[in-house]
Short mmCIF file of C-alpha atoms in Angstrom, two decimals:
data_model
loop_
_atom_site.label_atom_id
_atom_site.label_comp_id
_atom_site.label_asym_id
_atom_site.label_seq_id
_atom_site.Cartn_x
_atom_site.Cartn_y
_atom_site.Cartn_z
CA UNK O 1 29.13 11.88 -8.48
CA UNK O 2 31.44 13.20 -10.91
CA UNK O 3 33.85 10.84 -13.26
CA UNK O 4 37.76 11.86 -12.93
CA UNK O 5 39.90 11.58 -16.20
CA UNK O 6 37.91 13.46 -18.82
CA UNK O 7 38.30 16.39 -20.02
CA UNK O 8 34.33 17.68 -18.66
CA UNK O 9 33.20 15.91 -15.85
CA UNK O 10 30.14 13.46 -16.37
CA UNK O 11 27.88 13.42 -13.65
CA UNK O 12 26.18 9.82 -12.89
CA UNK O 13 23.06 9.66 -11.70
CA UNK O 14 22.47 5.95 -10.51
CA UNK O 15 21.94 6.90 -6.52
CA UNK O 16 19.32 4.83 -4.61
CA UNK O 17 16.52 7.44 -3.53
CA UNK O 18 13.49 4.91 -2.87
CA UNK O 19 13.77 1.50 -2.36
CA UNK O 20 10.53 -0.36 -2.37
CA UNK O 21 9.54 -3.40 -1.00
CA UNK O 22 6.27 -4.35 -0.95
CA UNK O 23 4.77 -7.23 1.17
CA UNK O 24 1.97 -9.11 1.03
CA UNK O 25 -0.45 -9.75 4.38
CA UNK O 26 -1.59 -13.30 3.74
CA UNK O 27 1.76 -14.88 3.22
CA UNK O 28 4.30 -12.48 4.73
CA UNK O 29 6.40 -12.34 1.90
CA UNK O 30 7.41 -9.69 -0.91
CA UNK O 31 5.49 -9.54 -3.69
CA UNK O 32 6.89 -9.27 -7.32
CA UNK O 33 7.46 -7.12 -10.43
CA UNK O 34 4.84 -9.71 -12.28
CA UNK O 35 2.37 -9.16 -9.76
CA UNK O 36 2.51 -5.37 -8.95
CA UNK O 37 2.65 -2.55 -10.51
CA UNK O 38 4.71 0.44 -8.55
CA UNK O 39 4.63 3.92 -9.92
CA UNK O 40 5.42 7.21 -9.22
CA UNK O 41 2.43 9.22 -9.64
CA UNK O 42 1.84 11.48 -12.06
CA UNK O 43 2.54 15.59 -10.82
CA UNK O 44 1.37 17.70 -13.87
CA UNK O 45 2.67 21.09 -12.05
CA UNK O 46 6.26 20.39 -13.71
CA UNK O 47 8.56 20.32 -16.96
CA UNK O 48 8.03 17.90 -19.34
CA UNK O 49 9.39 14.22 -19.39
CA UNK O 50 13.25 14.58 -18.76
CA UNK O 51 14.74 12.31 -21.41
CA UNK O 52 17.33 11.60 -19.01
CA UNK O 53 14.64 10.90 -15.82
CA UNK O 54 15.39 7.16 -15.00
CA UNK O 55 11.67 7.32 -13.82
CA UNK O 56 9.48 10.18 -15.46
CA UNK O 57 6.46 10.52 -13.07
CA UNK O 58 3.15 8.42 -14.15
CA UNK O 59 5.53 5.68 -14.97
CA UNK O 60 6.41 2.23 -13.05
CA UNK O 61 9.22 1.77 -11.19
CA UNK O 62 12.32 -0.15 -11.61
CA UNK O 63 11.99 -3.53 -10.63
CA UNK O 64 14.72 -5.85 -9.23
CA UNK O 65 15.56 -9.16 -7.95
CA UNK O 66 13.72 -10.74 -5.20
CA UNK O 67 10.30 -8.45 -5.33
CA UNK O 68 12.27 -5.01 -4.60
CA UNK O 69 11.36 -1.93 -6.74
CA UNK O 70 13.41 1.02 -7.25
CA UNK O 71 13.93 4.83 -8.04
CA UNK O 72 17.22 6.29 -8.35
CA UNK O 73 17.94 10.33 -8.03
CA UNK O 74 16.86 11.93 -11.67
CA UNK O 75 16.47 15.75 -12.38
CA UNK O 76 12.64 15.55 -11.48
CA UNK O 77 12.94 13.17 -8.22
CA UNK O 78 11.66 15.81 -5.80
CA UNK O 79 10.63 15.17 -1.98
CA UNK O 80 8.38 14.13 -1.02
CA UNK O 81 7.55 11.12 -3.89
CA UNK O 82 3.72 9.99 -4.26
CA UNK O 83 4.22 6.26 -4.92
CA UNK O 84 0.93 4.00 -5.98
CA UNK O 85 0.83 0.33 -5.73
CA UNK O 86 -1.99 -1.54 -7.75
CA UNK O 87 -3.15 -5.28 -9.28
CA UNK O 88 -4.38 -4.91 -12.94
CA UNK O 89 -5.76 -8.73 -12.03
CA UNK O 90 -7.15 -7.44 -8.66
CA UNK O 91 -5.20 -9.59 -6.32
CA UNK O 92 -4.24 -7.01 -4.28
CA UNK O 93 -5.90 -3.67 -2.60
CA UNK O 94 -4.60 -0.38 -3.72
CA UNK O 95 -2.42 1.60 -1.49
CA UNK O 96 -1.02 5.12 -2.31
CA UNK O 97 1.67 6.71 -0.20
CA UNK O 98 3.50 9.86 0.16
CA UNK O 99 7.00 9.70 1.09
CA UNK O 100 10.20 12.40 1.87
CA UNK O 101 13.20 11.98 0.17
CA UNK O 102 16.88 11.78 1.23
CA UNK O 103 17.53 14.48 -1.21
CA UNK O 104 20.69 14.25 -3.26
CA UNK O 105 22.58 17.17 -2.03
CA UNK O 106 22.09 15.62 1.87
CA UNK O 107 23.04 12.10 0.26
CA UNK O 108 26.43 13.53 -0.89
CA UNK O 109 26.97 16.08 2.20
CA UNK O 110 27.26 12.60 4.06
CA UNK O 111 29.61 10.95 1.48
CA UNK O 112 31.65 13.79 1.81
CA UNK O 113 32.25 13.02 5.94
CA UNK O 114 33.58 9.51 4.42
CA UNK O 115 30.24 7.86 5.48
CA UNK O 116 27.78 6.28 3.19
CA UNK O 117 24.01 6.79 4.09
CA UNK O 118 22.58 3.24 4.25
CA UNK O 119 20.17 1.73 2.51
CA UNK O 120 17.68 1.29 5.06
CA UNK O 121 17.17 4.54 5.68
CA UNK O 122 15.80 4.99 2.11
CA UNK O 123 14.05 1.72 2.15
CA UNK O 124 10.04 1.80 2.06
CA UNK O 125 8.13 -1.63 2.89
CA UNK O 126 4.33 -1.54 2.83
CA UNK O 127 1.84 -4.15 3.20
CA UNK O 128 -0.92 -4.98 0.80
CA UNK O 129 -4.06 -6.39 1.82
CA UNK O 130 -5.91 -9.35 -0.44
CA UNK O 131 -8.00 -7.95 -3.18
CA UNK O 132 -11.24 -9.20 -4.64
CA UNK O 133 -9.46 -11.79 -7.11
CA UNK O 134 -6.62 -13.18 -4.65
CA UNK O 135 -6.00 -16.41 -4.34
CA UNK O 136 -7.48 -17.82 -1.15
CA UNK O 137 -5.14 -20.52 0.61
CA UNK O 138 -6.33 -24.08 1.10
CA UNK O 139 -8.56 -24.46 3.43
CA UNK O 140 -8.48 -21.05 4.15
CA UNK O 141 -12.21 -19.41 6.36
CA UNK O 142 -12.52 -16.53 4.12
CA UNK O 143 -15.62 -13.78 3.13
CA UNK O 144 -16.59 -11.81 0.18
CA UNK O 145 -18.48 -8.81 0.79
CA UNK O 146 -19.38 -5.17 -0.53
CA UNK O 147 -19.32 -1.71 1.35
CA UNK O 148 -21.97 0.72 0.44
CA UNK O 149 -23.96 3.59 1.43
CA UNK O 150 -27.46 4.40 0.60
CA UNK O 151 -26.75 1.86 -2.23
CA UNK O 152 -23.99 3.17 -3.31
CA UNK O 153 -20.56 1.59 -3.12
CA UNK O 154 -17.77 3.07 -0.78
CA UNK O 155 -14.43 2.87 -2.58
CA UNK O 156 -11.40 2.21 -0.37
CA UNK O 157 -13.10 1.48 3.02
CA UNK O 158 -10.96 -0.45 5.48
CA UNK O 159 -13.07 -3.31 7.80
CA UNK O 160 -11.99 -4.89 10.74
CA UNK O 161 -13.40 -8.21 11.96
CA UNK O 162 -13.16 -9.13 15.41
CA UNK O 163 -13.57 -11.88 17.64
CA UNK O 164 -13.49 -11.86 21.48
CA UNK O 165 -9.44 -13.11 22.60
CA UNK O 166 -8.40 -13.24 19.10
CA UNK O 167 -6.36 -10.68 17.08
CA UNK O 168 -8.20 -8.31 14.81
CA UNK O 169 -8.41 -9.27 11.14
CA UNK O 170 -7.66 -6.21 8.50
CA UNK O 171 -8.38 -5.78 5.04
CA UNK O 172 -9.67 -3.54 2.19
CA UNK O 173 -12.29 -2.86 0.12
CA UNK O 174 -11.43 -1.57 -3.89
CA UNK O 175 -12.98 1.52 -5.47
CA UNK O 176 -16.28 -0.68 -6.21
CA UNK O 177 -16.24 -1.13 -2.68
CA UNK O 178 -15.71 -4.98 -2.64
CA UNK O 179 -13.21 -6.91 -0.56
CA UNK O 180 -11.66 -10.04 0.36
CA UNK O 181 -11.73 -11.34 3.96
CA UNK O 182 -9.32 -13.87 4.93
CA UNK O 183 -8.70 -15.10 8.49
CA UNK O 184 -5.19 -16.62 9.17
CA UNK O 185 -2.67 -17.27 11.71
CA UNK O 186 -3.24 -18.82 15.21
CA UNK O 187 -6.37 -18.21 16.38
CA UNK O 188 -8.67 -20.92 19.02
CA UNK O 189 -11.95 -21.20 16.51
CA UNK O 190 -14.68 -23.24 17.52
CA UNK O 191 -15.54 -26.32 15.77
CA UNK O 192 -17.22 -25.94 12.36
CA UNK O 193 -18.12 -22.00 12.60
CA UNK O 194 -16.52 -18.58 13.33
CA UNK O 195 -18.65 -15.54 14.28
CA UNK O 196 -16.87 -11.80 13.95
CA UNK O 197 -18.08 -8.88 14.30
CA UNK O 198 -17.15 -5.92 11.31
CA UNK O 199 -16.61 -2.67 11.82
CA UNK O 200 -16.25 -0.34 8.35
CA UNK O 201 -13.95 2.59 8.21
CA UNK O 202 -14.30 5.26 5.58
CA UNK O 203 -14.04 8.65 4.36
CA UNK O 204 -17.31 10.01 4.20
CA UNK O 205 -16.58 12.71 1.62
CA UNK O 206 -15.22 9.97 -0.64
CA UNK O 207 -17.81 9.55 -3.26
CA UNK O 208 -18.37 6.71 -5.81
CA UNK O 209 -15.98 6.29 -8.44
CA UNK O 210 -17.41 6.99 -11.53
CA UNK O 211 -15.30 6.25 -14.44
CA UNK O 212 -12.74 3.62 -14.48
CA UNK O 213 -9.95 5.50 -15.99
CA UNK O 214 -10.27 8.02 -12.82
CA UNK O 215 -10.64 5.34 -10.06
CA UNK O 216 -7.43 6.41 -8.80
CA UNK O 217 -8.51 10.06 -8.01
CA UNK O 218 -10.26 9.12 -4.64
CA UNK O 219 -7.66 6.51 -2.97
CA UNK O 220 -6.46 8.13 0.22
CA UNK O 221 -3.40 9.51 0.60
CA UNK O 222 -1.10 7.89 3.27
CA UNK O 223 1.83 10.18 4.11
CA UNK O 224 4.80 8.07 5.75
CA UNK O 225 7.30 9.81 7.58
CA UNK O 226 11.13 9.83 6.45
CA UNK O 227 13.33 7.12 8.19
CA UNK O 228 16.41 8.20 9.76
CA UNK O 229 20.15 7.70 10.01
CA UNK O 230 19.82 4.91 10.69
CA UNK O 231 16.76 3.83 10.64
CA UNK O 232 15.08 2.46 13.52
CA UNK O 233 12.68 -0.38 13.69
CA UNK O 234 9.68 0.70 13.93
CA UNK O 235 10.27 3.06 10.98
CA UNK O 236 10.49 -0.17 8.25
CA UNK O 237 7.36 -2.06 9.96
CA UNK O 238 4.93 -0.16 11.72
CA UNK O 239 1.08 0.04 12.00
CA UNK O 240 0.47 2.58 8.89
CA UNK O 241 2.74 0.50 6.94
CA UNK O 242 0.56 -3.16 7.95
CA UNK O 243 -2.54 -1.08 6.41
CA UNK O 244 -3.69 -1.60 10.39
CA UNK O 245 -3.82 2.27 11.05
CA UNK O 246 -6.57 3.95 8.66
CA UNK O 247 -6.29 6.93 6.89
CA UNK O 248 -6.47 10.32 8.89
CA UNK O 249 -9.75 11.05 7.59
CA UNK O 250 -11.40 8.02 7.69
CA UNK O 251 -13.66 7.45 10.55
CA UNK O 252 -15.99 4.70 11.79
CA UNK O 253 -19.72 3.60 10.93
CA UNK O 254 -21.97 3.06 13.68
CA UNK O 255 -22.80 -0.36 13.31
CA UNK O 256 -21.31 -3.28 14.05
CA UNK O 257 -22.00 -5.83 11.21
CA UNK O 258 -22.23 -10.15 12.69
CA UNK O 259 -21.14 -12.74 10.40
CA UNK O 260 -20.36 -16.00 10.36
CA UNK O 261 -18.14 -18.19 8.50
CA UNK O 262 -17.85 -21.62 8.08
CA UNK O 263 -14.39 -22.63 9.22
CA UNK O 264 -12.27 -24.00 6.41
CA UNK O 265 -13.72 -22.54 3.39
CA UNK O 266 -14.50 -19.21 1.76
CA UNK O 267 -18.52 -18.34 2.33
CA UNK O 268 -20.46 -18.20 -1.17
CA UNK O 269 -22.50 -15.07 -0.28
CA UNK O 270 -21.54 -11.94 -0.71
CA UNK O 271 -22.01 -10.11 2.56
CA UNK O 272 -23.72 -6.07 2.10
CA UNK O 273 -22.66 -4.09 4.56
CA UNK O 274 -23.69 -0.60 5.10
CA UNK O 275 -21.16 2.44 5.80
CA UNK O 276 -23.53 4.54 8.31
CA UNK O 277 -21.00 7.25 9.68
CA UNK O 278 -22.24 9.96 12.63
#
């Protein structure tokens, strides 16, 4: 957009590219600047930081009011963005998305019909599953457990409990492999105990993390398809988005793990469970 009255026009770069809202799967509501951290990744293939970049890559995102997050167009905004959401107190599971862009020249090719692209369409909502350090709800029939393979821990894998007639529970384990099981919503649970059965979903070629600083490296890369004009529905809340559809490369273990929970309160084992893929 250029300015009108000066002698060189001034081009303002303050155009919505990504909105982000980020959700939170135990109590269906957005979840915070103070809570989450939302960055664009890192992409050491270009220039150096643009002093002028609104959001140089590697670095969080805006935040604003009401647990929205946001990157406006900048000289090194390029489609498609790799966007990371992660918990330095753990109270969340990691997610890390790739997403296309409503590049700037298409943005103002559809101001210039006297039409306004709307926000939707560049609006991004995942859903973060409970990490390890969450806070559990009162009265809440939750489990702790860890995923690993030949005694190893399996960063990232995704378990589903299940429970004939009721709907599948989803969650996630972190790069040590440990997760945070939390059954809620209406569900018919007999008296005093709950019995599920687990399935774990991982990448096999996923190895253990082993330094800290690089536990990043190996969380899977969800690419999210662009929304349209406008945007439909089921583009803003949709399986991949829920964390309900697994990564592409992910696949199944063999066995199906039995627990059982007492209802009303979070088990104090920690539950093993082995990752034994075909």
């Amino acid at each position: 957009m250029n300015v009108s009255g000066t002698d060189t026009p001034v081009t303002i770069l303050h155009r919505l590219a990504l909105g982000v809202e980020p959700f939170d799967t135990l109590t269906g509501r957005r979840i915070g600047s103070a809570e989450l951290i939302v960055e664009r990744e890192q992409d050491y293939g270009r220039r150096r930081a643009d002093p002028y970049e609104p959001v140089p890559p590697g670095r969080p995102l805006e935040p604003s009011l009401g647990g929205r997050f946001r990157l406006r167009y900048g000289p090194q905004v390029v489609s498609p963005a790799r966007i990371r959401l992660w918990d330095r107190r753990r109270r969340f599971a990691p997610r890390r998305f790739e997403i296309p862009l409503w590049t700037l020249k298409e943005i103002t090719a559809i101001e210039r019909t006297g039409t306004d692209l709307p926000v939707f369409s560049r609006v991004f909502r995942p859903w973060l599953m409970p990490g390890v350090a969450a806070p559990i709800p009162p009265a809440a029939t939750a489990a702790r457990g860890r995923i690993v393979r030949a005694g190893l821990p399996v960063p990232w894998a995704r378990i589903v409990a299940s429970e004939p007639g009721q709907p599948d529970v989803h969650t996630s384990a972190d790069e040590r492999g440990e997760f945070l099981l939390v059954v809620a919503g209406p569900r018919q649970i007999a008296v005093g105990r709950l019995d599920l059965d687990l399935v774990v979903l991982a990448d096999p070629a996923i190895e253990p993390v082993a330094q800290a600083a690089h536990r990043f490296d190996s969380l899977p890369l969800e690419k999210v398809a662009r929304s349209s004009n406008p945007a439909a529905d089921a583009e803003l809340d949709n399986p991949l988005l829920r964390g309900v559809r697994p990564p592409a490369t992910f696949v199944a273990g063999q066995t199906v793990h039995r627990i059982r929970l007492a209802v009303g309160r979070p088990a104090s084992e920690i539950n093993t469970l082995e990752f034994d893929p075909q």
